């Protein structure tokens, strides 16, 4: 079974983890992703309930026309007191915490929020659900922090090291996980693949 973990398309706000819809750029990213996934024989779509993930999945599904299941467990990590703020505010008021988190010495929870293990413990329930189906190819639209925690968990690594997976995950990037049923084992086939955006540099995060 192929499980394609996809980061949502670009949202219309730069504030930390606000639940908003996609920007026009994000809708174009999602449409390009959908065109690409037509060749992947996708059997089913899953997404978190956040607007940006749900809308990404809906646009993709205009190309695929498969079932779309929404699971709250796929939501982004809870940033706690940092949510809704500009990055500059968070660096000013939570700079020491962010510095310590980047050091990756422990799986720190955001103040009044979640840690990586919290995210893995809820997201793996959805993976368990998916691998019990007869699907061969499943696309899962989630979030950067969630995808990092899932990959870290699947590899049996300490969640403190989740930030080693990509300095920045591109919007609509694909991380492919293969589940081998007989061995009951997951394999990471690719990470942060955004080939469908490369001809349009204005769609990449460095242009935002």
Coordinates of C-alpha atoms in Angstrom, one line a residue:
X1 CA 0.0 0.0 0.0
X2 CA 1.2 3.5 -0.9
X3 CA 0.2 6.3 1.5
X4 CA 1.0 9.8 0.2
X5 CA 1.3 12.3 3.0
X6 CA 0.6 15.7 1.6
X7 CA 1.1 19.1 3.1
X8 CA -1.8 21.4 2.5
X9 CA -1.6 24.2 0.0
X10 CA -0.8 27.8 0.9
X11 CA -3.3 29.4 3.3
X12 CA -4.3 33.1 3.1
X13 CA -2.6 34.2 6.4
X14 CA 0.9 34.1 7.8
X15 CA -0.3 34.0 11.4
X16 CA 0.6 31.0 13.4
X17 CA -1.8 28.0 12.7
X18 CA -4.9 30.1 12.2
X19 CA -7.7 28.1 10.7
X20 CA -8.2 29.9 7.4
X21 CA -9.0 29.0 3.8
X22 CA -6.5 28.9 0.9
X23 CA -5.0 31.8 -0.9
X24 CA -5.3 32.1 -4.7
X25 CA -1.7 30.7 -4.9
X26 CA -2.8 27.8 -2.7
X27 CA -5.7 27.0 -5.0
X28 CA -3.3 26.9 -7.9
X29 CA -0.9 24.6 -6.0
X30 CA -3.7 22.3 -5.1
X31 CA -4.9 22.1 -8.7
X32 CA -1.4 21.2 -9.9
X33 CA -1.2 18.6 -7.3
X34 CA -4.5 17.1 -8.4
X35 CA -3.3 17.0 -12.0
X36 CA -0.2 15.1 -10.8
X37 CA -2.1 12.6 -8.6
X38 CA -4.3 11.5 -11.5
X39 CA -1.5 9.2 -12.5
X40 CA -1.2 7.7 -9.0
X41 CA -4.4 5.6 -9.1
X42 CA -5.6 7.1 -5.8
X43 CA -8.3 5.0 -4.2
X44 CA -9.3 7.4 -1.4
X45 CA -8.5 10.8 0.1
X46 CA -8.2 11.6 3.8
X47 CA -7.6 15.1 5.3
X48 CA -7.7 17.0 8.6
X49 CA -10.7 19.2 9.3
X50 CA -8.8 22.4 9.1
X51 CA -10.0 24.6 6.2
X52 CA -6.6 24.7 4.5
X53 CA -6.3 20.9 4.4
X54 CA -9.9 20.2 3.7
X55 CA -10.0 22.7 0.8
X56 CA -6.8 21.3 -0.6
X57 CA -8.3 17.8 -0.6
X58 CA -11.5 19.1 -2.2
X59 CA -9.6 20.7 -5.1
X60 CA -7.5 17.6 -5.6
X61 CA -10.7 15.6 -5.6
X62 CA -12.1 17.5 -8.6
X63 CA -9.4 15.5 -10.5
X64 CA -9.8 12.2 -8.7
X65 CA -13.5 11.8 -7.7
X66 CA -12.8 9.4 -4.8
X67 CA -14.1 9.2 -1.3
X68 CA -12.9 11.9 1.0
X69 CA -12.7 11.1 4.7
X70 CA -12.1 13.9 7.3
X71 CA -10.2 13.0 10.5
X72 CA -9.6 15.5 13.2
X73 CA -6.6 13.5 14.4
X74 CA -4.7 14.7 11.3
X75 CA -4.8 18.3 12.4
X76 CA -1.6 20.4 12.9
X77 CA 0.3 20.3 16.1
X78 CA -1.3 22.6 18.8
X79 CA 1.0 25.6 19.1
X80 CA -0.7 26.7 22.3
X81 CA 0.1 30.2 23.3
X82 CA 1.9 30.8 20.0
X83 CA -1.2 30.4 17.9
X84 CA -2.6 33.4 16.1
X85 CA 0.6 35.4 16.4
X86 CA 3.0 36.8 13.9
X87 CA 6.4 35.1 13.8
X88 CA 8.1 38.2 15.0
X89 CA 5.9 38.3 18.1
X90 CA 6.7 34.7 18.9
X91 CA 10.4 35.1 18.4
X92 CA 10.3 38.1 20.7
X93 CA 8.1 36.6 23.5
X94 CA 9.0 32.9 23.1
X95 CA 12.5 33.1 21.7
X96 CA 14.2 31.0 24.4
X97 CA 11.6 28.2 24.0
X98 CA 12.0 28.2 20.2
X99 CA 15.8 28.1 20.6
X100 CA 15.6 25.2 23.0
X101 CA 13.1 23.4 20.7
X102 CA 15.4 23.8 17.7
X103 CA 18.3 22.2 19.7
X104 CA 16.2 19.0 19.6
X105 CA 17.4 17.8 23.0
X106 CA 13.9 16.8 24.0
X107 CA 10.4 16.6 22.6
X108 CA 9.2 19.9 24.0
X109 CA 5.5 20.8 24.1
X110 CA 4.5 24.3 23.0
X111 CA 3.4 26.4 26.0
X112 CA -0.2 25.2 26.6
X113 CA 0.0 23.1 23.5
X114 CA 1.3 19.8 22.2
X115 CA 4.5 18.0 21.7
X116 CA 5.5 15.6 18.8
X117 CA 4.5 12.5 20.7
X118 CA 1.0 13.9 21.3
X119 CA 0.6 14.4 17.5
X120 CA 2.0 10.9 16.7
X121 CA -0.3 9.2 19.3
X122 CA -3.4 10.7 17.6
X123 CA -2.3 10.6 13.9
X124 CA -1.2 6.9 14.1
X125 CA -4.9 5.9 14.7
X126 CA -5.7 7.2 11.2
X127 CA -2.8 5.2 9.7
X128 CA -4.0 2.1 11.6
X129 CA -7.5 2.7 10.0
X130 CA -6.1 3.1 6.5
X131 CA -3.9 0.0 6.5
X132 CA -6.9 -2.1 7.5
X133 CA -8.7 -1.2 4.3
X134 CA -8.2 -2.8 0.9
X135 CA -7.0 0.4 -0.7
X136 CA -3.7 0.3 -2.6
X137 CA -3.1 4.0 -2.9
X138 CA -4.3 6.6 -0.4
X139 CA -3.6 10.4 -0.3
X140 CA -3.6 12.0 3.1
X141 CA -3.7 15.9 3.3
X142 CA -2.3 17.0 6.6
X143 CA 0.2 19.6 7.9
X144 CA 3.9 20.1 8.1
X145 CA 4.3 19.4 11.8
X146 CA 1.9 16.4 11.6
X147 CA 3.8 14.9 8.7
X148 CA 7.1 15.2 10.5
X149 CA 5.7 13.5 13.6
X150 CA 4.3 10.7 11.5
X151 CA 7.5 10.0 9.7
X152 CA 9.5 10.2 13.0
X153 CA 7.0 7.8 14.6
X154 CA 7.0 5.3 11.7
X155 CA 10.8 5.1 11.9
X156 CA 10.8 4.6 15.7
X157 CA 12.8 7.7 16.3
X158 CA 12.5 10.0 19.3
X159 CA 10.1 12.8 18.5
X160 CA 12.7 15.3 19.7
X161 CA 14.4 14.7 16.3
X162 CA 11.3 15.4 14.1
X163 CA 12.7 18.8 13.0
X164 CA 15.5 16.9 11.2
X165 CA 13.0 16.1 8.5
X166 CA 13.2 19.1 6.2
X167 CA 14.0 22.7 7.1
X168 CA 10.8 23.6 5.4
X169 CA 8.1 21.4 3.8
X170 CA 6.7 22.9 0.6
X171 CA 3.0 23.3 0.4
X172 CA 1.4 20.4 -1.5
X173 CA 4.7 18.4 -1.2
X174 CA 4.4 14.6 -1.3
X175 CA 5.9 12.3 1.2
X176 CA 5.4 8.7 0.2
X177 CA 5.1 5.9 2.7
X178 CA 4.9 2.3 1.7
X179 CA 3.2 -0.2 4.0
X180 CA 4.3 -3.8 3.5
X181 CA 1.4 -5.9 4.9
X182 CA 3.2 -9.2 5.2
X183 CA 6.1 -7.7 7.1
X184 CA 3.9 -5.2 8.9
X185 CA 6.4 -2.5 8.3
X186 CA 6.5 1.0 6.9
X187 CA 9.1 2.3 4.4
X188 CA 9.8 6.0 3.5
X189 CA 10.1 6.1 -0.3
X190 CA 10.3 9.9 -0.8
X191 CA 10.1 13.0 1.3
X192 CA 9.0 16.6 0.5
X193 CA 8.6 16.0 -3.3
X194 CA 7.2 19.1 -5.0
X195 CA 8.2 18.4 -8.6
X196 CA 4.7 19.7 -9.7
X197 CA 5.6 23.2 -8.5
X198 CA 9.1 23.5 -9.8
X199 CA 8.2 25.1 -13.1
X200 CA 6.4 27.8 -11.2
X201 CA 9.0 29.3 -8.7
X202 CA 6.4 31.9 -7.6
X203 CA 4.5 29.0 -6.0
X204 CA 7.4 28.0 -3.7
X205 CA 7.7 29.0 -0.1
X206 CA 10.8 31.2 -0.8
X207 CA 8.5 33.5 -2.8
X208 CA 6.0 34.0 0.0

